[in-house]
CSV table of C-alpha atoms and ligand atoms in Angstrom, one decimal:
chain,number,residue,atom,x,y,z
A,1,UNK,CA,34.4,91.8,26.3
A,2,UNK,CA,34.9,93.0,30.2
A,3,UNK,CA,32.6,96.3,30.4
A,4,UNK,CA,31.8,95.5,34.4
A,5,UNK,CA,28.9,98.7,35.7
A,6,UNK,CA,28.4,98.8,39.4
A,7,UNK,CA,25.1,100.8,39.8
A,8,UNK,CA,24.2,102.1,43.6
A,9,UNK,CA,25.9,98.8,45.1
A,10,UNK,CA,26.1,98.8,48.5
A,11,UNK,CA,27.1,96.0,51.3
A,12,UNK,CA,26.3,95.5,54.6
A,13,UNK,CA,27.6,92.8,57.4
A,14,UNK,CA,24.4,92.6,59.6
A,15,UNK,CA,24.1,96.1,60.7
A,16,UNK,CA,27.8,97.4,59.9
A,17,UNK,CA,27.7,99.1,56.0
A,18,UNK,CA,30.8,98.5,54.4
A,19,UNK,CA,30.5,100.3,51.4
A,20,UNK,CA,27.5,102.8,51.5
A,21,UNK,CA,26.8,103.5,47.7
A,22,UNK,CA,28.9,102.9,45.1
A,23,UNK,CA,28.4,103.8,41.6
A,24,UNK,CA,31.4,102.8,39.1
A,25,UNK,CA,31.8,102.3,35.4
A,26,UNK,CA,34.8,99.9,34.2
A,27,UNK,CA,35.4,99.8,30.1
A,28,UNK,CA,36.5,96.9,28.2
A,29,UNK,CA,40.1,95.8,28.5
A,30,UNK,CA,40.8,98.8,30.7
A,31,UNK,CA,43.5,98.3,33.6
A,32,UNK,CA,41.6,99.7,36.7
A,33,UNK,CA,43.0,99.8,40.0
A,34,UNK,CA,41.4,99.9,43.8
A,35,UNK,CA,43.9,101.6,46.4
A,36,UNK,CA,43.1,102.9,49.9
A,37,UNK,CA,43.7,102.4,53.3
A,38,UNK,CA,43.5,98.7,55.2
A,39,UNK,CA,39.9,97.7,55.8
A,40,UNK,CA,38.1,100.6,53.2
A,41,UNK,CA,36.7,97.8,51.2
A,42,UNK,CA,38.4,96.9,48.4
A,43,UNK,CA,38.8,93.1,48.8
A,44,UNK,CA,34.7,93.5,49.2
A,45,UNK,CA,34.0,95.2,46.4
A,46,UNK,CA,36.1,93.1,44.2
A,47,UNK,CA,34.1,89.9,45.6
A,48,UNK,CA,31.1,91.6,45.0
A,49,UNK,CA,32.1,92.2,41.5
A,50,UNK,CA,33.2,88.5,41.4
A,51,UNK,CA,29.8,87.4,43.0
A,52,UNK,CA,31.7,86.1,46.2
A,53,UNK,CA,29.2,88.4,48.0
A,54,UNK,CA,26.2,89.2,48.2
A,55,UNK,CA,25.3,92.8,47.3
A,56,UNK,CA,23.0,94.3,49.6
A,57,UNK,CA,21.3,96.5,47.1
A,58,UNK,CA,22.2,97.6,43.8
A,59,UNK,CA,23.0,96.3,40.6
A,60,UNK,CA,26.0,94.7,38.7
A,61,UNK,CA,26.2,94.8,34.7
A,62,UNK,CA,28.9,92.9,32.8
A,63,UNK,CA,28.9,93.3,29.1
A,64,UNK,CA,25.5,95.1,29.5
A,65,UNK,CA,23.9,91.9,31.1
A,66,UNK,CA,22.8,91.9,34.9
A,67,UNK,CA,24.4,89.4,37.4
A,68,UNK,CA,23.8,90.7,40.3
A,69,UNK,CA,22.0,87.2,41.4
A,70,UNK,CA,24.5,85.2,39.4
A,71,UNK,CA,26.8,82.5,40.9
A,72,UNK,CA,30.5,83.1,40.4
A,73,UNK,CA,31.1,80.7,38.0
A,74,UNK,CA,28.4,82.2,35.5
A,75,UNK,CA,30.3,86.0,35.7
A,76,UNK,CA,33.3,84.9,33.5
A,77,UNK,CA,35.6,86.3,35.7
A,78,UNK,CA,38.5,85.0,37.1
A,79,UNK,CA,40.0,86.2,40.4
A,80,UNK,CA,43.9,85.9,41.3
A,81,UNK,CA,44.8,85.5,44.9
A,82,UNK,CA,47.9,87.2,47.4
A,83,UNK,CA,47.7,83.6,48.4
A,84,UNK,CA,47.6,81.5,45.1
A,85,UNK,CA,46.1,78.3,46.4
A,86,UNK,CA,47.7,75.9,44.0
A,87,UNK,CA,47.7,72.0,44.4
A,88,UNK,CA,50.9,70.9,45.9
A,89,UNK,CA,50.8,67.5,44.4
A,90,UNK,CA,49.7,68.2,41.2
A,91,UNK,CA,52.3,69.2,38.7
A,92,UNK,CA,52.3,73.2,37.0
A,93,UNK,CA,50.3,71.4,33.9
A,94,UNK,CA,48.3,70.1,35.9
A,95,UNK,CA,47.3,73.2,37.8
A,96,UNK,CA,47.0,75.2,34.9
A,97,UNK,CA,44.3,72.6,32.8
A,98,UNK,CA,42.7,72.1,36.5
A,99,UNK,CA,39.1,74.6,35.6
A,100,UNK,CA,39.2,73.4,32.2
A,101,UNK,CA,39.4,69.7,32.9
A,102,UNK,CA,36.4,70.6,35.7
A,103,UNK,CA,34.3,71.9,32.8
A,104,UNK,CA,34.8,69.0,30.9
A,105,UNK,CA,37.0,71.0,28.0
A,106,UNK,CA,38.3,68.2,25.3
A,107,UNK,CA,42.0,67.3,26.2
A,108,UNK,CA,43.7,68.5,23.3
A,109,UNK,CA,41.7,72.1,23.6
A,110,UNK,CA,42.7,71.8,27.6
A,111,UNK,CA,46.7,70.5,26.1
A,112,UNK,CA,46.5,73.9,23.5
A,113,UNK,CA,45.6,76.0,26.2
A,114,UNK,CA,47.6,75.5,28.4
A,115,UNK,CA,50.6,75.8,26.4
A,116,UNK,CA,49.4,79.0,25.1
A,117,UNK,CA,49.4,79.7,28.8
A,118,UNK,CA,52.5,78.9,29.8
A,119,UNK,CA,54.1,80.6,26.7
A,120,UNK,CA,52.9,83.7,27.7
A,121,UNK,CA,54.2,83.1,31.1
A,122,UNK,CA,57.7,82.1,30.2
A,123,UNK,CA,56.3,78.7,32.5
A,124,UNK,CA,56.7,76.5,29.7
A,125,UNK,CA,59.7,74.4,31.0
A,126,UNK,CA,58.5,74.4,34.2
A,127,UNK,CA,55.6,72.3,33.5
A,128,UNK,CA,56.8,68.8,35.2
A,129,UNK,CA,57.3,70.0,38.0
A,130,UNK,CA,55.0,71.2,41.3
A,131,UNK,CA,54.0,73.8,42.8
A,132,UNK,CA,56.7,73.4,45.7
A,133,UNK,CA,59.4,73.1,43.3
A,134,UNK,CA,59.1,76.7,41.6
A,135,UNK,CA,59.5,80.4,43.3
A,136,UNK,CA,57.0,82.2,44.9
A,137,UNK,CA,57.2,84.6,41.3
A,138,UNK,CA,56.8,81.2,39.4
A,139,UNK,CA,54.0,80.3,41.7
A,140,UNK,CA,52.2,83.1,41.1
A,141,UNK,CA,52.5,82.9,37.3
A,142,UNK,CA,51.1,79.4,37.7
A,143,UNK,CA,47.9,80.7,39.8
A,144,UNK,CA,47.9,83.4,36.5
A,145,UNK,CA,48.0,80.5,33.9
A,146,UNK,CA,45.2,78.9,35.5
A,147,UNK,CA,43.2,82.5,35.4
A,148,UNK,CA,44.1,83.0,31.4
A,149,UNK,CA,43.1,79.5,30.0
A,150,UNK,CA,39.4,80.6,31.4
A,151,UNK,CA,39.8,82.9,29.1
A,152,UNK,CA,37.8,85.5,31.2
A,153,UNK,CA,35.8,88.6,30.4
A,154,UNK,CA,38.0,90.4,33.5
A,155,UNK,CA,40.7,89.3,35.6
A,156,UNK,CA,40.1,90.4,39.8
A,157,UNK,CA,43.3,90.3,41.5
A,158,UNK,CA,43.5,90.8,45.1
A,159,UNK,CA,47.0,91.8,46.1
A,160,UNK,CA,48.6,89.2,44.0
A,161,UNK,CA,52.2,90.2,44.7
A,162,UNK,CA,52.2,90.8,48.6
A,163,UNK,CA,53.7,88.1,49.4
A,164,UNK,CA,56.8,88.3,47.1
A,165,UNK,CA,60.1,90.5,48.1
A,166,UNK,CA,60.8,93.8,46.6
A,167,UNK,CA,62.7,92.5,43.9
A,168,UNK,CA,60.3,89.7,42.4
A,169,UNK,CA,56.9,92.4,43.1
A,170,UNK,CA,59.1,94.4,40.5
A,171,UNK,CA,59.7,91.8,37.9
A,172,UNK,CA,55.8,90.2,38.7
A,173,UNK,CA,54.7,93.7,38.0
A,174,UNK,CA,55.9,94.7,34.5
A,175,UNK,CA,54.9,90.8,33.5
A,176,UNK,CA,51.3,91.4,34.9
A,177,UNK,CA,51.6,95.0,32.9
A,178,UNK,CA,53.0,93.1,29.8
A,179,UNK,CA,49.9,90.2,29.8
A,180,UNK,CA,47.8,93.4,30.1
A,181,UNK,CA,48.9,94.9,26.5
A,182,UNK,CA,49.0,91.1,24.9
A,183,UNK,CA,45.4,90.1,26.4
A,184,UNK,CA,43.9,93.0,26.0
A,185,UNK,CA,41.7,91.8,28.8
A,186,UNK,CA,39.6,94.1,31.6
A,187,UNK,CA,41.7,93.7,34.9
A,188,UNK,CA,40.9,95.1,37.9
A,189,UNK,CA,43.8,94.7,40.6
A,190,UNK,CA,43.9,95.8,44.4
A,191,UNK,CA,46.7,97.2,46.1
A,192,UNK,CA,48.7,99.2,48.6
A,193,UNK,CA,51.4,99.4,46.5
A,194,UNK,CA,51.7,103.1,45.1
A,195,UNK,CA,54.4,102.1,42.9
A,196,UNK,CA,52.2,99.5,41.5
A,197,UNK,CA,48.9,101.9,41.5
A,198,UNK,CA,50.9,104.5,39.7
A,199,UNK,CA,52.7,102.2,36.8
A,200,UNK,CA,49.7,100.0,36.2
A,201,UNK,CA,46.5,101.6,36.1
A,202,UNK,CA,44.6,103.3,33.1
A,203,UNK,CA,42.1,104.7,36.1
A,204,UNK,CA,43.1,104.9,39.5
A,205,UNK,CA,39.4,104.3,41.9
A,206,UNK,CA,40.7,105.6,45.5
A,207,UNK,CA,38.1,104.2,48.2
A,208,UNK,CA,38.1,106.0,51.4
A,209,UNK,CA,35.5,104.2,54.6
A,210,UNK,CA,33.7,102.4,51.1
A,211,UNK,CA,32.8,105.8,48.9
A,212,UNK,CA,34.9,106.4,46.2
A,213,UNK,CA,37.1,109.4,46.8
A,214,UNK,CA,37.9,109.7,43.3
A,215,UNK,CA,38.3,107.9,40.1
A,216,UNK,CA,41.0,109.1,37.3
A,217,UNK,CA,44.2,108.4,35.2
A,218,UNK,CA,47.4,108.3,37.5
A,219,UNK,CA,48.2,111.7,36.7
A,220,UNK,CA,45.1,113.1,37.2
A,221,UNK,CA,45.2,112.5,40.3
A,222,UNK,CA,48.4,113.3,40.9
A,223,UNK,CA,48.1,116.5,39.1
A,224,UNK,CA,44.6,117.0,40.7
A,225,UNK,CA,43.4,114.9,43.4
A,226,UNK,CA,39.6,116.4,44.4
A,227,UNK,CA,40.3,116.8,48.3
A,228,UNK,CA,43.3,116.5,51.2
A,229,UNK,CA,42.2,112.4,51.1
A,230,UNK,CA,43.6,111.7,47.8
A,231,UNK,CA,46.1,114.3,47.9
A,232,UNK,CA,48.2,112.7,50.8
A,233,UNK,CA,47.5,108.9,49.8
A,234,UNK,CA,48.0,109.2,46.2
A,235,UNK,CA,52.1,109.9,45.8
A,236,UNK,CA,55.2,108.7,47.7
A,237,UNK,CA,56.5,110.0,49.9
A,238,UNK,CA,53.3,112.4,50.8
A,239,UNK,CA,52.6,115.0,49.7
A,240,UNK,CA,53.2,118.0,52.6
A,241,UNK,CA,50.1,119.3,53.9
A,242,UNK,CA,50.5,122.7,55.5
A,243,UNK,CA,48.0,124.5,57.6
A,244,UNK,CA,47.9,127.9,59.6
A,245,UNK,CA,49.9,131.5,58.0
A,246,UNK,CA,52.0,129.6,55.4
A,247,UNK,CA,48.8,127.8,53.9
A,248,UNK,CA,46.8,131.3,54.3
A,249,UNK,CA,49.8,133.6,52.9
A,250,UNK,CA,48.8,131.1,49.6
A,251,UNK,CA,45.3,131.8,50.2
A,252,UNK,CA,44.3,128.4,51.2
A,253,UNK,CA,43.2,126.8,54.5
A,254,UNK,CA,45.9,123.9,53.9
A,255,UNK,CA,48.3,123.7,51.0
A,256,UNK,CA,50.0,120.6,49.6
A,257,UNK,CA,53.0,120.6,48.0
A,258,UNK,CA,55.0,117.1,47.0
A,259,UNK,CA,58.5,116.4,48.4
A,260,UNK,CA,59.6,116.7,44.6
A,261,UNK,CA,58.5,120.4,44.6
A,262,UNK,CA,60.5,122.0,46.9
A,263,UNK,CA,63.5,123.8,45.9
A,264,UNK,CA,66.4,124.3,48.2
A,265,UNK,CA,69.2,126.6,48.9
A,266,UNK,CA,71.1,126.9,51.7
A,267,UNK,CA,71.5,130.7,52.0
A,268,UNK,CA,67.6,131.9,51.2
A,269,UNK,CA,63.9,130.8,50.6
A,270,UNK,CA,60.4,131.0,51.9
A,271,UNK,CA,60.6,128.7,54.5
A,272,UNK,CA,63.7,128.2,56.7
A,273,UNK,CA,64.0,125.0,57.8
A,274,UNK,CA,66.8,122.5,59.7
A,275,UNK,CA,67.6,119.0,58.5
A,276,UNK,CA,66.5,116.0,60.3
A,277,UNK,CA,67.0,112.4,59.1
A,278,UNK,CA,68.5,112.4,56.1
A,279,UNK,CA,67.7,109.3,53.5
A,280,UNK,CA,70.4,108.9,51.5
A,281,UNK,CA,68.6,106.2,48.4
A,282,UNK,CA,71.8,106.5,45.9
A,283,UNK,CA,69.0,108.2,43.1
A,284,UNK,CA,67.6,110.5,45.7
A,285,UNK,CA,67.6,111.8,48.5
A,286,UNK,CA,64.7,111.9,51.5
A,287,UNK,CA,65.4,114.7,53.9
A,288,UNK,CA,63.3,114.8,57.1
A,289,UNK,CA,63.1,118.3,57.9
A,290,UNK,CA,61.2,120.9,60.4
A,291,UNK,CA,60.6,124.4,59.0
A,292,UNK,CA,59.7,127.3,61.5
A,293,UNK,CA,56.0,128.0,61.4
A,294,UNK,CA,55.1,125.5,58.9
A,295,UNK,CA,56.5,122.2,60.9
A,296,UNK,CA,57.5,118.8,59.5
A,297,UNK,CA,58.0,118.3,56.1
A,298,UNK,CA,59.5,115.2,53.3
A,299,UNK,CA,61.9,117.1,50.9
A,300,UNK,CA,62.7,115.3,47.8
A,301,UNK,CA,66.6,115.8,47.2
A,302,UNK,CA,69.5,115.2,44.8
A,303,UNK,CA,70.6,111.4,45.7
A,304,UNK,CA,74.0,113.4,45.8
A,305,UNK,CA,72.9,116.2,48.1
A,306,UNK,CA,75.4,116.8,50.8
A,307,UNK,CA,73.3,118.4,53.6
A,308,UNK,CA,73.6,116.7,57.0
A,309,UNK,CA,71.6,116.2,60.2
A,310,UNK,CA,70.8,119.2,62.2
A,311,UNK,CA,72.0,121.9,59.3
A,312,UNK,CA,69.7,124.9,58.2
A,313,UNK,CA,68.3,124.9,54.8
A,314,UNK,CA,65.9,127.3,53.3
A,315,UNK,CA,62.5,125.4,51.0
A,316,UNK,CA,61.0,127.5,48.3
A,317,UNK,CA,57.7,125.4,46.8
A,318,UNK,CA,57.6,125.2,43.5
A,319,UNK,CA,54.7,128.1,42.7
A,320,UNK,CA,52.8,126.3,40.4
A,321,UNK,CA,52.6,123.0,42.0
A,322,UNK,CA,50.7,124.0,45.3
A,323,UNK,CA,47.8,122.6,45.9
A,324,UNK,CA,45.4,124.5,47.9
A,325,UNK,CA,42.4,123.4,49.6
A,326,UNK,CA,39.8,125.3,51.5
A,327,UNK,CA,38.0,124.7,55.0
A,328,UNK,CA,36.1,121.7,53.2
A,329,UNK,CA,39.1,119.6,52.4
A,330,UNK,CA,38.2,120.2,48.7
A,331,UNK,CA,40.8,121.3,46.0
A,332,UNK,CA,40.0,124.8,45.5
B,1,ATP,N1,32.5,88.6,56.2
B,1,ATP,C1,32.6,89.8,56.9
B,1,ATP,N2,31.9,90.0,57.9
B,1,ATP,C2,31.9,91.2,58.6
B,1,ATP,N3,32.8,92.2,58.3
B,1,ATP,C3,33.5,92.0,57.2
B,1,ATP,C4,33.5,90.8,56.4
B,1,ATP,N4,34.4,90.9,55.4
B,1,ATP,C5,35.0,92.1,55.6
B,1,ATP,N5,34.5,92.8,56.6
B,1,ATP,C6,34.8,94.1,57.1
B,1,ATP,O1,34.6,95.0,56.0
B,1,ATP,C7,35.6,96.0,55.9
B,1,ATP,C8,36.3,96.0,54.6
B,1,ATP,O2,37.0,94.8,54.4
B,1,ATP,P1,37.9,94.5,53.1
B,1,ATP,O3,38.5,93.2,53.3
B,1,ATP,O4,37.1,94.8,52.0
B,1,ATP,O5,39.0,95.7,53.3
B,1,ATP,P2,40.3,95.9,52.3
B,1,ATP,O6,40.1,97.3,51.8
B,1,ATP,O7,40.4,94.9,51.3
B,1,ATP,O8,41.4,95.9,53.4
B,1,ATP,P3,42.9,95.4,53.3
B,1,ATP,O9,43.7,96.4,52.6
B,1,ATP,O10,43.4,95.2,54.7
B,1,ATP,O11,42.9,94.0,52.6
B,1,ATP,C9,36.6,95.7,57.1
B,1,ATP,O12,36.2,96.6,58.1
B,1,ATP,C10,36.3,94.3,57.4
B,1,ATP,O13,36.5,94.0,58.8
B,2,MG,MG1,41.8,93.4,51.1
C-alpha cells in the first residue's frame, strides 16, 4: 500500500515559510508528479513526505497511519536521488543488497532480491562490476535497484534524470514509466522536465511560492489549467498570453492560446503578424513571430513550413481553444 495524505502541512526555515499550507491526497500506486519553478518547494515537500524534515505543523498519513514524528526509516519509503550516491568500490550487487544487508535480511532473501531487482532493470549482467564501470543511465538503474529491493510503500524521486543527456533522460524515462505499470507501486517524482511531467503522471501537483496551484491529470490541465500560473508553465513551448483589445475582442482580460492552435495563412487572418526566428526541428516547426497589437507570440508550424525571417503571415486562433481569463488571473 502507498496512500501518502498531507493534511495542513506547512514548513518554515526560522522565520522564512516555505510552503504555507498544503493539503494533498496521494492514492495507492498512483504516479504523482511535483513541477514548478526553481526554489517553489518541491524538493521540501518531498523530504517532508520522506521525514527528511521536519514539518512545522500539520499532519502526514501513510496508509491511514500518522508519521508525522516518525524517523525516515520507519515511513517505508524510499527516495531516489539526481545524484545517486552509490559506493564506488563496492560492486552493482553489492550496492543493490546494501539496505537489506543493513537490516540484517538472510543472504539468500538479500541474493533473491536482488536478482529480482536487477531483472527488472535489465542490470543483471552488470552485476560484477562498479559503480564507475557502468553509464550514468546504468548508474541510475543501480541507485533504483537499491530503492525496489526495499520493497517500499512509495518511491520519492527527486530529479533522478537531471544529470543524464537528452538521449539517456528519454530512454531512463519510459523504464521508470515501465517499472511503474510492473510495481504497481505509489511514486511521487519531481521535475522540470515538462516532457517528463506530461508522459508520466496520473496527477500533475503544480506548486507555485509553496501552495498548490492546482492538482489534475495531464490533460486536465492542459485542457483547463485554473489560472494564467498553470496555464503558461504547464505546456511547451508556452502557451501565448495576450492582453489589451485582442484579449478584450474575446471578452477576456488576457487570453491564452498554445503555439499548436494557431492557424496560418499567408494572405488573411485575425492577427497579421511578421516572422522572426524561425526553428526549423525536422517534425515541427517554432516560428518566433510579432503580431501588430497583440505582440510576441510562439507559433507551432509544419516541420516543413517554408516561411522565412522577416515575411508577413496572418494567425487565426483556433476558436475553441482560447483560454480566457479575467482581471483575477482565474480561467473564466
Ligand atoms: N535547509 C534550508 N534552510 C533554509 N532554507 C531552505 C532550506 N532548504 C530549502 N530552503 C529554501 O526553501 C525554498 C524551497 O527549496 P526547495 O529545495 O524545496 O525548492 P525546489 O522547488 O526543489 O527547487 P529546485 O527546482 O531548484 O530544486 C528555497 O527558497 C530554498 O532556498
Ligand atoms: Mg529541488
Amino acid at each position: 500500500m502507498g496512500n501518502i495524505n498531507l493534511k495542513k502541512v506547512s514548513k518554515s526555515f526560522g522565520a522564512t515559510t516555505i510552503i504555507p499550507n498544503i493539503d494533498l491526497e496521494i492514492e495507492d500506486g498512483e504516479f504523482v508528479v511535483f513541477v514548478g519553478p526553481s526554489g517553489c518547494g518541491k524538493s521540501t515537500l518531498l523530504r517532508l513526505i520522506a521525514g527528511l524534515e521536519d514539518t512545522t505543523s500539520g499532519t502526514i498519513d501513510i496508509d491511514g497511519r500518522d508519521v508525522t514524528g516518525e524517523a525516515p526509516a520507519k515511513r517505508r519509503l524510499a527516495m531516489v536521488f539526481q545524484s545517486y550516491a552509490l559506493y564506488p568500490h563496492m560492486s552493482v550487487y553489492k550496492n543493490i543488497a546494501f539496505p537489506l544487508k543493513m537490516a540484517g535480511d538472510d543472504p539468500a532473501v538479500i541474493d533473491k532480491k536482488v536478482k529480482d531487482a536487477a531483472r527488472v532493470l535489465n542490470l543483471t549482467n552488470y552485476l560484477e562490476r562498479r559503480p564507475g564501470q557502468l553509464s550514468g543511465g546504468q548508474r541510475q538503474r543501480v541507485a533504483i535497484g537499491r530503492a525496489i529491493v526495499r520493497q517500499p510503500s512509495a518511491f520519492l524521486f527527486d530529479e533522478p534524470l537531471s544529470n543524464l543527456d537528452a538521449a539517456l533522460r528519454g530512454t531512463m524515462r519510459l523504464e521508470i514509466s515501465e517499472l511503474h505499470h510492473q510495481l504497481k507501486t505509489t511514486m511521487i517524482y519531481v521535475t522540470h522536465d515538462q516532457v517528463e511531467a506530461m508522459t508520466m503522471a496520473d496527477k500533475i501537483v503544480v506548486l507555485n511560492a509553496g501552495n498548490i496551484e492546482q492538482v489534475g491529470s495531464p490533460m486536465d490541465l492542459y485542457k483547463t489549467p485554473k489560472n494564467l500560473f498553470v496555464a503558461g508553465f504547464i505546456g511547451s513551448p508556452k502557451m501565448n498570453l495576450i492582453n489589451g483589445a485582442a484579449a478584450a475582442k474575446h471578452g477576456a482580460t488576457t487570453i491564452g492560446v498554445r503555439p499548436e492552435h494557431l492557424a496560418i495563412s499567408t494572405t488573411s487572418g485575425e492577427w497579421k503578424a511578421m516572422v522572426g526566428v524561425a526553428e526549423h526541428l525536422g517534425s515541427d516547426t517554432f516560428l518566433h513571430v510579432h503580431a501588430d497589437d497583440v505582440g510576441s507570440l510562439t507559433v507551432r508550424a509544419d516541420g516543413e513550413i517554408g516561411v522565412r525571417h522577416g515575411e508577413t503571415i496572418f494567425l487565426t486562433p483556433s476558436a475553441t481553444k482560447i483560454h480566457r481569463f479575467g482581471t483575477d488571473g482565474r480561467a473564466m
